[in-house]
Structures are given as structure tokens and as C-alpha cells.
mmCIF file of C-alpha atoms in Angstrom:
data_model
loop_
_atom_site.group_PDB
_atom_site.id
_atom_site.type_symbol
_atom_site.label_atom_id
_atom_site.label_comp_id
_atom_site.label_asym_id
_atom_site.label_seq_id
_atom_site.Cartn_x
_atom_site.Cartn_y
_atom_site.Cartn_z
ATOM 1 C CA MET A 10 42.504 -57.571 21.479
ATOM 2 C CA LYS A 11 43.993 -56.730 24.853
ATOM 3 C CA ARG A 12 42.507 -53.781 26.678
ATOM 4 C CA ARG A 13 45.059 -51.143 27.681
ATOM 5 C CA GLU A 14 45.090 -50.531 31.427
ATOM 6 C CA PRO A 15 45.259 -46.902 32.579
ATOM 7 C CA ARG A 16 48.337 -45.844 34.508
ATOM 8 C CA SER A 17 47.924 -45.581 38.247
ATOM 9 C CA LYS A 18 47.267 -42.210 39.847
ATOM 10 C CA THR A 19 50.407 -42.590 41.940
ATOM 11 C CA PHE A 20 52.567 -43.009 38.834
ATOM 12 C CA CYS A 21 50.956 -39.981 37.156
ATOM 13 C CA LYS A 22 51.546 -37.874 40.243
ATOM 14 C CA LYS A 23 55.234 -38.845 40.373
ATOM 15 C CA GLU A 24 55.657 -38.080 36.683
ATOM 16 C CA THR A 25 54.019 -34.657 37.097
ATOM 17 C CA THR A 26 56.231 -33.894 40.098
ATOM 18 C CA MET A 27 59.365 -34.846 38.121
ATOM 19 C CA GLU A 28 58.312 -32.639 35.202
ATOM 20 C CA SER A 29 57.600 -29.757 37.600
ATOM 21 C CA THR A 30 61.023 -30.192 39.250
ATOM 22 C CA GLN A 31 62.768 -30.237 35.866
ATOM 23 C CA GLN A 32 60.908 -27.097 34.841
ATOM 24 C CA HIS A 33 61.916 -25.370 38.072
ATOM 25 C CA ASP A 34 65.562 -26.375 37.556
ATOM 26 C CA GLU A 35 65.576 -25.027 34.001
ATOM 27 C CA ASN A 36 63.764 -21.767 34.719
ATOM 28 C CA GLY A 37 65.075 -21.031 38.191
ATOM 29 C CA VAL A 38 68.822 -20.864 37.572
ATOM 30 C CA GLU A 39 68.981 -17.073 37.392
ATOM 31 C CA GLU A 40 66.650 -16.617 40.363
ATOM 32 C CA GLN A 41 69.166 -18.355 42.646
ATOM 33 C CA ASP A 42 71.359 -15.273 42.396
ATOM 34 C CA ILE A 43 68.647 -13.184 44.110
ATOM 35 C CA ALA A 44 67.778 -14.139 47.676
ATOM 36 C CA LYS A 45 64.054 -14.786 47.968
ATOM 37 C CA PRO A 46 62.292 -12.432 50.375
ATOM 38 C CA GLN A 47 60.258 -13.687 53.319
ATOM 39 C CA THR A 48 56.706 -13.893 52.008
ATOM 40 C CA ASP A 49 54.893 -15.455 54.957
ATOM 41 C CA GLY A 50 51.538 -13.773 55.444
ATOM 42 C CA LEU A 51 52.055 -11.310 52.568
ATOM 43 C CA SER A 52 49.634 -10.771 49.697
ATOM 44 C CA LYS A 53 50.812 -11.177 46.108
ATOM 45 C CA ARG A 54 50.944 -7.413 45.749
ATOM 46 C CA ALA A 55 53.083 -7.087 48.900
ATOM 47 C CA GLN A 56 55.382 -9.887 47.700
ATOM 48 C CA LYS A 57 55.829 -8.099 44.379
ATOM 49 C CA LYS A 58 56.702 -4.829 46.112
ATOM 50 C CA GLN A 59 59.094 -6.584 48.475
ATOM 51 C CA LEU A 60 60.946 -8.214 45.584
ATOM 52 C CA LYS A 61 61.069 -4.854 43.800
ATOM 53 C CA GLN A 62 62.546 -3.243 46.917
ATOM 54 C CA GLN A 63 65.155 -6.001 47.172
ATOM 55 C CA ARG A 64 66.215 -5.487 43.566
ATOM 56 C CA TYR A 65 66.421 -1.746 44.159
ATOM 57 C CA GLU A 66 68.658 -2.266 47.207
ATOM 58 C CA ALA A 67 70.963 -4.536 45.173
ATOM 59 C CA LYS A 68 71.148 -1.987 42.363
ATOM 60 C CA LYS A 69 71.851 0.817 44.850
ATOM 61 C CA ALA A 70 74.683 -1.176 46.434
ATOM 62 C CA GLU A 71 76.196 -1.804 43.002
ATOM 63 C CA LYS A 72 75.961 1.896 42.117
ATOM 64 C CA LYS A 73 77.583 2.825 45.424
ATOM 65 C CA ALA A 74 80.475 0.425 44.781
ATOM 66 C CA ARG A 75 81.028 1.908 41.304
ATOM 67 C CA ALA A 76 81.018 5.445 42.705
ATOM 68 C CA LYS A 77 83.548 4.446 45.365
ATOM 69 C CA GLU A 78 85.841 2.909 42.765
ATOM 70 C CA GLU A 79 85.527 5.982 40.532
ATOM 71 C CA LYS A 80 86.415 8.266 43.440
ATOM 72 C CA LYS A 81 89.458 6.133 44.190
ATOM 73 C CA ARG A 82 90.639 6.333 40.562
ATOM 74 C CA GLU A 83 90.132 10.111 40.519
ATOM 75 C CA ALA A 84 92.189 10.529 43.702
ATOM 76 C CA GLU A 85 94.969 8.419 42.220
ATOM 77 C CA ARG A 86 94.912 10.461 39.002
ATOM 78 C CA LYS A 87 95.233 13.750 40.932
ATOM 79 C CA ARG A 88 98.075 12.337 43.034
ATOM 80 C CA LYS A 89 100.033 11.344 39.920
ATOM 81 C CA GLU A 90 99.436 14.752 38.312
ATOM 82 C CA TRP A 91 100.773 16.461 41.450
ATOM 83 C CA GLU A 92 103.873 14.270 41.561
ATOM 84 C CA GLU A 93 104.553 14.823 37.861
ATOM 85 C CA LYS A 94 104.183 18.571 38.310
ATOM 86 C CA LEU A 95 106.662 18.588 41.200
ATOM 87 C CA SER A 96 109.174 16.473 39.301
ATOM 88 C CA SER A 97 109.107 18.815 36.298
ATOM 89 C CA VAL A 98 110.162 22.009 38.141
ATOM 90 C CA THR A 99 113.243 23.250 39.935
ATOM 91 C CA GLU A 100 113.792 22.737 43.665
ATOM 92 C CA GLU A 101 112.931 26.358 44.421
ATOM 93 C CA GLU A 102 109.686 26.218 42.412
ATOM 94 C CA ARG A 103 108.871 22.912 44.050
ATOM 95 C CA SER A 104 109.130 24.461 47.528
ATOM 96 C CA LYS A 105 106.892 27.348 46.483
ATOM 97 C CA LEU A 106 104.226 24.965 45.106
ATOM 98 C CA ILE A 107 104.214 22.907 48.303
ATOM 99 C CA GLU A 108 104.013 26.010 50.480
ATOM 100 C CA SER A 109 101.182 27.432 48.370
ATOM 101 C CA ARG A 110 99.258 24.190 48.657
ATOM 102 C CA ARG A 111 99.690 24.142 52.435
ATOM 103 C CA GLY A 112 98.440 27.725 52.642
ATOM 104 C CA LEU A 113 95.283 26.896 50.636
ATOM 105 C CA ARG A 114 94.606 23.859 52.797
ATOM 106 C CA LYS A 115 95.002 25.891 55.974
ATOM 107 C CA GLU A 116 92.677 28.566 54.625
ATOM 108 C CA ARG A 117 90.024 25.963 53.786
ATOM 109 C CA MET A 118 90.299 24.409 57.249
ATOM 110 C CA GLU A 119 89.943 27.795 58.952
ATOM 111 C CA LYS A 120 86.892 28.598 56.837
ATOM 112 C CA ARG A 121 85.289 25.259 57.658
ATOM 113 C CA SER A 122 86.037 25.742 61.342
ATOM 114 C CA GLU A 123 84.404 29.177 61.265
ATOM 115 C CA GLU A 124 81.346 27.852 59.431
ATOM 116 C CA ARG A 125 81.074 24.994 61.902
ATOM 117 C CA GLY A 126 81.210 27.392 64.842
ATOM 118 C CA ASN A 127 78.512 29.600 63.318
ATOM 119 C CA LYS A 128 76.351 26.565 62.658
ATOM 120 C CA ILE A 129 76.581 25.373 66.257
ATOM 121 C CA ARG A 130 75.702 28.851 67.529
ATOM 122 C CA ARG A 131 72.624 29.001 65.293
ATOM 123 C CA LEU A 132 71.446 25.544 66.401
ATOM 124 C CA THR A 133 72.073 26.395 70.059
ATOM 125 C CA ASP A 134 70.084 29.646 69.747
ATOM 126 C CA ALA A 135 67.264 27.694 68.059
ATOM 127 C CA ARG A 136 66.721 25.810 71.323
ATOM 128 C CA GLU A 137 65.486 29.073 72.809
ATOM 129 C CA THR A 138 63.933 30.911 69.869
ATOM 130 C CA GLY A 139 63.409 28.359 67.065
ATOM 131 C CA GLN A 140 60.246 26.642 65.888
ATOM 132 C CA ASN A 141 59.881 23.305 67.698
ATOM 133 C CA VAL A 142 59.548 20.326 65.320
ATOM 134 C CA VAL A 143 59.353 16.744 66.594
ATOM 135 C CA VAL A 144 60.040 13.592 64.559
ATOM 136 C CA ASP A 145 58.022 10.789 66.135
ATOM 137 C CA LEU A 146 60.104 7.581 65.986
ATOM 138 C CA GLU A 147 57.697 5.269 67.803
ATOM 139 C CA PHE A 148 56.810 3.302 64.654
ATOM 140 C CA SER A 149 60.056 1.338 64.261
ATOM 141 C CA HIS A 150 58.342 -1.928 65.259
ATOM 142 C CA LEU A 151 56.144 -1.612 62.157
ATOM 143 C CA MET A 152 59.052 -1.223 59.726
ATOM 144 C CA THR A 153 61.564 -3.568 58.129
ATOM 145 C CA ALA A 154 65.313 -3.079 58.621
ATOM 146 C CA SER A 155 65.643 -1.435 55.190
ATOM 147 C CA GLU A 156 62.768 0.938 55.950
ATOM 148 C CA ILE A 157 64.364 1.940 59.259
ATOM 149 C CA HIS A 158 67.630 2.539 57.399
ATOM 150 C CA SER A 159 65.774 4.748 54.903
ATOM 151 C CA LEU A 160 64.226 6.766 57.736
ATOM 152 C CA VAL A 161 67.623 7.217 59.430
ATOM 153 C CA GLN A 162 68.969 8.650 56.158
ATOM 154 C CA GLN A 163 66.035 11.069 56.028
ATOM 155 C CA ILE A 164 66.701 12.201 59.616
ATOM 156 C CA MET A 165 70.370 12.772 58.805
ATOM 157 C CA TYR A 166 69.347 14.930 55.858
ATOM 158 C CA CYS A 167 66.961 16.892 58.129
ATOM 159 C CA TYR A 168 69.808 17.713 60.496
ATOM 160 C CA ALA A 169 72.135 18.762 57.673
ATOM 161 C CA VAL A 170 69.521 21.037 56.058
ATOM 162 C CA ASN A 171 68.623 22.529 59.429
ATOM 163 C CA GLY A 172 72.273 23.304 60.149
ATOM 164 C CA ARG A 173 72.612 25.269 56.910
ATOM 165 C CA CYS A 174 69.565 27.466 57.635
ATOM 166 C CA ALA A 175 70.065 31.050 58.758
ATOM 167 C CA SER A 176 67.197 30.536 61.231
ATOM 168 C CA PRO A 177 67.042 26.799 61.995
ATOM 169 C CA ALA A 178 64.248 24.987 63.808
ATOM 170 C CA HIS A 179 64.563 23.328 67.207
ATOM 171 C CA LEU A 180 64.586 19.668 66.164
ATOM 172 C CA TRP A 181 63.449 16.850 68.469
ATOM 173 C CA LEU A 182 63.758 13.092 68.012
ATOM 174 C CA THR A 183 61.452 11.170 70.350
ATOM 175 C CA GLY A 184 61.092 7.410 70.815
ATOM 176 C CA CYS A 185 64.778 6.722 69.996
ATOM 177 C CA GLU A 186 64.721 3.113 71.160
ATOM 178 C CA GLY A 187 65.300 -0.390 69.791
ATOM 179 C CA GLU A 188 66.634 -0.830 66.267
ATOM 180 C CA MET A 189 65.911 2.804 65.440
ATOM 181 C CA GLY A 190 68.069 4.004 68.344
ATOM 182 C CA SER A 191 70.848 1.570 67.407
ATOM 183 C CA GLN A 192 70.991 2.766 63.798
ATOM 184 C CA LEU A 193 70.991 6.409 64.858
ATOM 185 C CA GLN A 194 73.883 5.760 67.250
ATOM 186 C CA ARG A 195 75.917 4.363 64.354
ATOM 187 C CA LEU A 196 75.725 7.647 62.430
ATOM 188 C CA PRO A 197 79.101 9.472 62.403
ATOM 189 C CA GLY A 198 78.997 12.396 64.834
ATOM 190 C CA TYR A 199 75.448 11.669 66.042
ATOM 191 C CA ASP A 200 76.474 12.106 69.685
ATOM 192 C CA LYS A 201 77.483 15.721 68.859
ATOM 193 C CA TRP A 202 74.272 16.700 67.077
ATOM 194 C CA VAL A 203 72.746 19.870 68.538
ATOM 195 C CA ILE A 204 69.188 18.544 68.851
ATOM 196 C CA GLU A 205 66.953 16.976 71.505
ATOM 197 C CA LYS A 206 67.209 13.167 71.636
ATOM 198 C CA GLU A 207 64.579 11.446 73.731
ATOM 199 C CA ASN A 208 64.084 7.744 74.373
ATOM 200 C CA ARG A 209 60.694 8.705 75.780
ATOM 201 C CA SER A 210 57.626 9.477 73.696
ATOM 202 C CA TYR A 211 56.755 13.102 72.939
ATOM 203 C CA MET A 212 53.743 12.731 75.257
ATOM 204 C CA GLU A 213 56.123 12.028 78.148
ATOM 205 C CA ALA A 214 58.915 14.407 77.155
ATOM 206 C CA LEU A 215 56.488 17.291 76.514
ATOM 207 C CA GLN A 216 53.687 16.419 78.908
ATOM 208 C CA ASP A 217 53.423 20.008 80.162
ATOM 209 C CA GLN A 218 52.968 21.225 76.564
ATOM 210 C CA LYS A 219 50.153 18.889 75.459
ATOM 211 C CA GLU A 220 47.836 21.760 74.483
ATOM 212 C CA ASN A 221 50.509 23.014 72.045
ATOM 213 C CA LEU A 222 51.159 19.684 70.309
ATOM 214 C CA VAL A 223 50.040 19.530 66.662
ATOM 215 C CA TYR A 224 50.454 16.292 64.694
ATOM 216 C CA LEU A 225 50.994 16.941 60.976
ATOM 217 C CA THR A 226 49.130 14.287 58.995
ATOM 218 C CA ALA A 227 47.666 14.258 55.487
ATOM 219 C CA ASP A 228 44.480 12.673 56.913
ATOM 220 C CA SER A 229 43.584 15.723 59.024
ATOM 221 C CA GLU A 230 40.670 17.970 58.061
ATOM 222 C CA ASN A 231 42.431 21.034 59.508
ATOM 223 C CA VAL A 232 44.534 22.933 56.977
ATOM 224 C CA LEU A 233 47.635 24.645 58.358
ATOM 225 C CA ASP A 234 47.519 28.344 57.453
ATOM 226 C CA ASP A 235 50.556 29.542 59.389
ATOM 227 C CA LEU A 236 53.226 28.329 61.806
ATOM 228 C CA ASP A 237 52.955 29.389 65.435
ATOM 229 C CA LEU A 238 56.153 29.559 67.507
ATOM 230 C CA LYS A 239 54.155 28.486 70.553
ATOM 231 C CA LYS A 240 53.095 25.265 68.832
ATOM 232 C CA ILE A 241 55.142 22.062 68.626
ATOM 233 C CA TYR A 242 54.657 20.367 65.249
ATOM 234 C CA ILE A 243 55.027 16.585 65.081
ATOM 235 C CA VAL A 244 56.051 14.675 61.943
ATOM 236 C CA GLY A 245 55.420 10.928 61.862
ATOM 237 C CA GLY A 246 58.666 8.990 61.371
ATOM 238 C CA LEU A 247 57.264 6.162 59.284
ATOM 239 C CA VAL A 248 58.420 4.578 56.025
ATOM 240 C CA ASP A 249 55.618 2.046 55.511
ATOM 241 C CA ARG A 250 55.174 1.515 51.756
ATOM 242 C CA ASN A 251 51.457 2.310 52.165
ATOM 243 C CA ARG A 252 50.822 -0.503 54.670
ATOM 244 C CA TRP A 253 49.626 1.643 57.589
ATOM 245 C CA LYS A 254 47.323 4.258 56.110
ATOM 246 C CA GLY A 255 45.784 6.664 58.631
ATOM 247 C CA ILE A 256 47.891 5.432 61.549
ATOM 248 C CA THR A 257 49.249 8.873 62.556
ATOM 249 C CA MET A 258 45.773 10.426 62.527
ATOM 250 C CA LYS A 259 44.415 7.594 64.666
ATOM 251 C CA LYS A 260 47.302 7.954 67.123
ATOM 252 C CA ALA A 261 46.757 11.707 67.523
ATOM 253 C CA GLN A 262 43.013 11.248 68.039
ATOM 254 C CA GLU A 263 43.575 8.602 70.706
ATOM 255 C CA GLN A 264 46.025 10.906 72.502
ATOM 256 C CA GLY A 265 43.651 13.851 72.294
ATOM 257 C CA ILE A 266 46.061 16.236 70.560
ATOM 258 C CA GLN A 267 45.519 18.638 67.666
ATOM 259 C CA THR A 268 46.105 17.654 64.039
ATOM 260 C CA ALA A 269 46.713 19.622 60.851
ATOM 261 C CA LYS A 270 47.838 19.069 57.279
ATOM 262 C CA LEU A 271 50.022 21.147 54.997
ATOM 263 C CA PRO A 272 47.967 23.243 52.517
ATOM 264 C CA ILE A 273 49.411 21.415 49.508
ATOM 265 C CA GLY A 274 46.071 21.127 47.697
ATOM 266 C CA ASN A 275 45.614 24.902 47.799
ATOM 267 C CA TYR A 276 48.694 25.544 45.660
ATOM 268 C CA LEU A 277 49.456 22.528 43.475
ATOM 269 C CA LYS A 278 48.176 19.158 42.320
ATOM 270 C CA MET A 279 50.102 16.034 43.170
ATOM 271 C CA SER A 280 50.581 13.352 40.534
ATOM 272 C CA SER A 281 49.633 10.692 43.103
ATOM 273 C CA SER A 282 49.248 10.913 46.890
ATOM 274 C CA GLN A 283 50.142 13.851 49.137
ATOM 275 C CA VAL A 284 52.343 11.674 51.353
ATOM 276 C CA LEU A 285 55.876 13.099 51.548
ATOM 277 C CA THR A 286 59.079 11.837 53.139
ATOM 278 C CA VAL A 287 60.068 13.104 56.597
ATOM 279 C CA ASN A 288 62.877 15.257 55.252
ATOM 280 C CA GLN A 289 60.591 16.823 52.615
ATOM 281 C CA VAL A 290 58.025 17.833 55.241
ATOM 282 C CA PHE A 291 60.761 19.204 57.503
ATOM 283 C CA GLU A 292 62.388 21.185 54.690
ATOM 284 C CA ILE A 293 58.998 22.637 53.646
ATOM 285 C CA LEU A 294 58.544 23.902 57.220
ATOM 286 C CA LEU A 295 62.032 25.446 57.154
ATOM 287 C CA LYS A 296 61.368 27.132 53.797
ATOM 288 C CA PHE A 297 58.090 28.553 55.070
ATOM 289 C CA LEU A 298 59.783 29.902 58.206
ATOM 290 C CA GLU A 299 62.223 31.672 55.887
ATOM 291 C CA THR A 300 59.792 32.929 53.210
ATOM 292 C CA ARG A 301 56.326 32.835 54.888
ATOM 293 C CA ASP A 302 55.136 31.630 51.471
ATOM 294 C CA TRP A 303 53.612 28.137 51.219
ATOM 295 C CA LYS A 304 53.564 28.045 47.436
ATOM 296 C CA ALA A 305 57.235 28.919 47.129
ATOM 297 C CA SER A 306 58.079 26.363 49.827
ATOM 298 C CA PHE A 307 56.204 23.541 48.071
ATOM 299 C CA PHE A 308 57.654 24.269 44.652
ATOM 300 C CA GLN A 309 61.199 24.495 46.017
ATOM 301 C CA VAL A 310 61.015 21.190 47.920
ATOM 302 C CA ILE A 311 58.517 18.822 46.264
ATOM 303 C CA PRO A 312 60.159 17.120 43.250
ATOM 304 C CA GLN A 313 58.728 17.863 39.808
ATOM 305 C CA ARG A 314 57.911 14.177 39.263
ATOM 306 C CA LYS A 315 55.470 14.324 42.199
ATOM 307 C CA ARG A 316 53.634 17.312 40.753
ATOM 308 C CA CYS A 317 51.373 17.626 37.753
ATOM 309 C CA GLU A 318 50.155 20.633 35.790
ATOM 310 C CA ALA A 319 46.912 22.287 36.925
ATOM 311 C CA ASP A 320 45.132 21.338 33.685
ATOM 312 C CA SER A 321 46.576 17.827 33.522
ATOM 313 C CA ASP A 322 43.807 15.712 35.038
ATOM 314 C CA GLU A 323 44.861 12.519 33.316
ATOM 315 C CA HIS A 324 47.396 11.867 36.070
ATOM 316 C CA GLN A 325 44.727 12.027 38.752
ATOM 317 C CA GLY A 326 42.991 8.772 37.844
ATOM 318 C CA GLY A 327 44.252 5.226 37.458
ATOM 319 C CA GLU A 328 43.916 1.932 39.192
ATOM 320 C CA GLU A 329 44.869 1.558 42.835
ATOM 321 C CA ASP A 330 47.703 -0.824 42.012
ATOM 322 C CA LYS A 331 49.288 1.631 39.585
ATOM 323 C CA ASP A 332 49.010 4.482 42.080
ATOM 324 C CA GLU A 333 50.723 2.481 44.808
ATOM 325 C CA ASP A 334 53.449 1.251 42.459
ATOM 326 C CA ARG A 335 54.069 4.841 41.354
ATOM 327 C CA ASP A 336 54.283 5.961 44.995
ATOM 328 C CA ARG A 337 56.829 3.231 45.637
ATOM 329 C CA GLU A 338 58.926 4.194 42.617
ATOM 330 C CA GLU A 339 58.867 7.874 43.604
ATOM 331 C CA GLU A 340 59.976 7.060 47.133
ATOM 332 C CA CYS A 341 62.898 5.058 45.746
ATOM 333 C CA ASP A 342 63.764 8.020 43.503
ATOM 334 C CA ASP A 343 63.782 10.299 46.547
ATOM 335 C CA GLU A 344 66.195 7.959 48.292
ATOM 336 C CA LYS A 345 68.459 8.059 45.229
ATOM 337 C CA ASP A 346 68.435 11.866 45.295
ATOM 338 C CA TYR A 347 69.537 11.986 48.922
ATOM 339 C CA GLU A 348 71.983 9.077 48.726
ATOM 340 C CA SER A 349 74.409 11.277 46.781
ATOM 341 C CA GLU A 350 74.357 13.739 49.701
ATOM 342 C CA ARG A 351 74.833 11.084 52.378
ATOM 343 C CA LYS A 352 78.621 11.064 52.763
ATOM 344 C CA LYS A 353 78.824 14.845 52.757
ATOM 345 C CA LYS A 354 76.212 15.061 55.514
ATOM 346 C CA CYS A 355 77.967 12.366 57.567
ATOM 347 C CA ILE A 356 81.233 14.315 57.463
ATOM 348 C CA GLU A 357 79.426 17.532 58.328
ATOM 349 C CA ALA A 358 77.733 15.923 61.328
ATOM 350 C CA ALA A 359 80.976 14.300 62.484
ATOM 351 C CA ASN A 360 82.744 17.666 62.500
ATOM 352 C CA ASP A 361 80.255 19.197 64.947
ATOM 353 C CA SER A 362 81.784 20.030 68.317
#
């Protein structure tokens, strides 16, 4: 009886490689539709979050396209209704309808012009009497293009909210260089914004005010009790998906400037971390300037999904991975909330003069 010879290792390796390739071809068809993110040097957790972010961006773009198409259809519907209405009346009635419509349009334009003028006056006065708030934009080199885009949207929302306030703050943007500066310049009407825009750091731009600089960071041990008009409060402009924890506190310590944190823990419990978006922090400061009430300011600005009931301790625990995933999902939700406001704010900023 002939002894059966084992197959060579080389042949087995080739066969395994062929099977692996076939498996990849069968299972990877749908994945070709989604561009694979750059994963060099990233942990599995970071790769998972990056892929999740990419899918979110694709979904957001699809939603935006649908909204644009719906708006176009609605405009067409209104145009047809107007034409049908004009065609169904006499010539005299038609003239009256057209004249009435022109009068309403003129009235709206005059009202907008008046509101715009009042807004510019308030923002101009804030340069002399308003609370100074700086958004530190020196972290752009640590962020991806999509994260910089997200931060630019938050800054645009800050400006729009500030412009609507009866007593706005004096807003500063410092470190407006590189990709961050380029994206800001592409915002409609950005060159007409009534704020301070500095390519320099706040340490250079406000070097004679160093003793009044206060960096707002959740890592500080100093709780902010009140706002002082003499102080200049700094908000870190960083969308980092939890990659750079404690970086703002470290920066402030190295520069030898004061730090403080909002008294969130004194008034409510957060469902996860106390890290808020730039526009949320800025709006909380504006609300407090208006009401002098921290609790009211937090509850008006911080979304319900980021808060939990005082007796609901079950949300306080959990594994680190779940906490970070929840933070990521909440941040995406915040971006969805403000995306619907984006076009309106762009038009508002563009109309500044």
C-alpha cells in the first residue's frame, strides 16, 4: 500500500490565500461603496470611531441633498399657485395683488434693514462695554478636516447667537491661521463680522492683559461663581473626539494664566462627561450675562439628552468605551441640531454691513 505524501507547505499557503481572496471578494462588495478611512497608527477603537464619523458625514450629506430638493419643489409649488391665482382674476385685481405683494416685500426688507442696523450697533457697543470672550483656535493642527469644519460651524453659530442678544459679548477669534483661517474666510459675510479676528495667539494679542486672562476648562479645580467684566474668558476651540484630554488645562498652566470651570456640577448631573461644544459654552455665558442665574443658563442651553435626573445614578456608570461612544453620538446630534440653522446664519452674517 502506497503511503500518501503530505502536500507541500507552499501549496497549502497558496490555497489558503486563494480562499481568503475569494472570501474578501464575496464579503467586500458593499464595502467598496464606502471609502476606507486612513487607519495608519490608529487603535481599533479609533478606527471604529473614524468609520462611524465617515458614515455620519455621508448620511448628513444625503439629508442635506434631500432638504435642498424639497425646498426647490416647495418654491416651484408656490410659484405655480401664484401664477394660477393671477390668471384667475381680472386685470384690475391682478394689478392690486402684484402691488400688495411688492408692498409686503418692501416692508420686510425695511424691517430686516432696521434689525441689521440695530444688531451692528449692539455689537459695536460691545467692543467697549461687553464681556470679553476669546475662542482659542490654536489647535487646528490637532484636528482633521471634518473636525475643523465642525468647529467653524460652531463659531458661526456663536456669532449669530451673539448678534441676537440684547447685550452681546465682545467676541475674539485668536490663532486664525492655516486651514482654520482658510475655512473661516470661506464663510459668507465673514469679512463683515463685527468681532476681533487675530492671526496671533491671545497671549500676543492681549499681552498687556495677562493677569485678566481666564481659561475655561473642565479640568480646572476653580469653580466660576460669577463673570467679571474686567476678566477675559478663553474657550478652547477644539473638536478632538476625546483624543486630547486635559490639553487646555496643560496649556494654561504652562502659560501661567488663571483657569476656571463652569459650575455645572452644582446644578445638574450630566449623563456622561461635562465637555460641551464651543457654541454651548459661549451661549451659556451669554445667558448668564442676561439672567445672572447659572441654573437657568444650563437648563436653557444644555440638551436634555446630555442631562440625567438627580436620582438617576444608573447613567453615571458604564464602561469607558460606552461612555466615549455616547459622547461621540451626542456630539454628532449637536451638529445635526445646528446644521438646520446653518443657512439662516450664513445669510444673516452676509447681510452685515
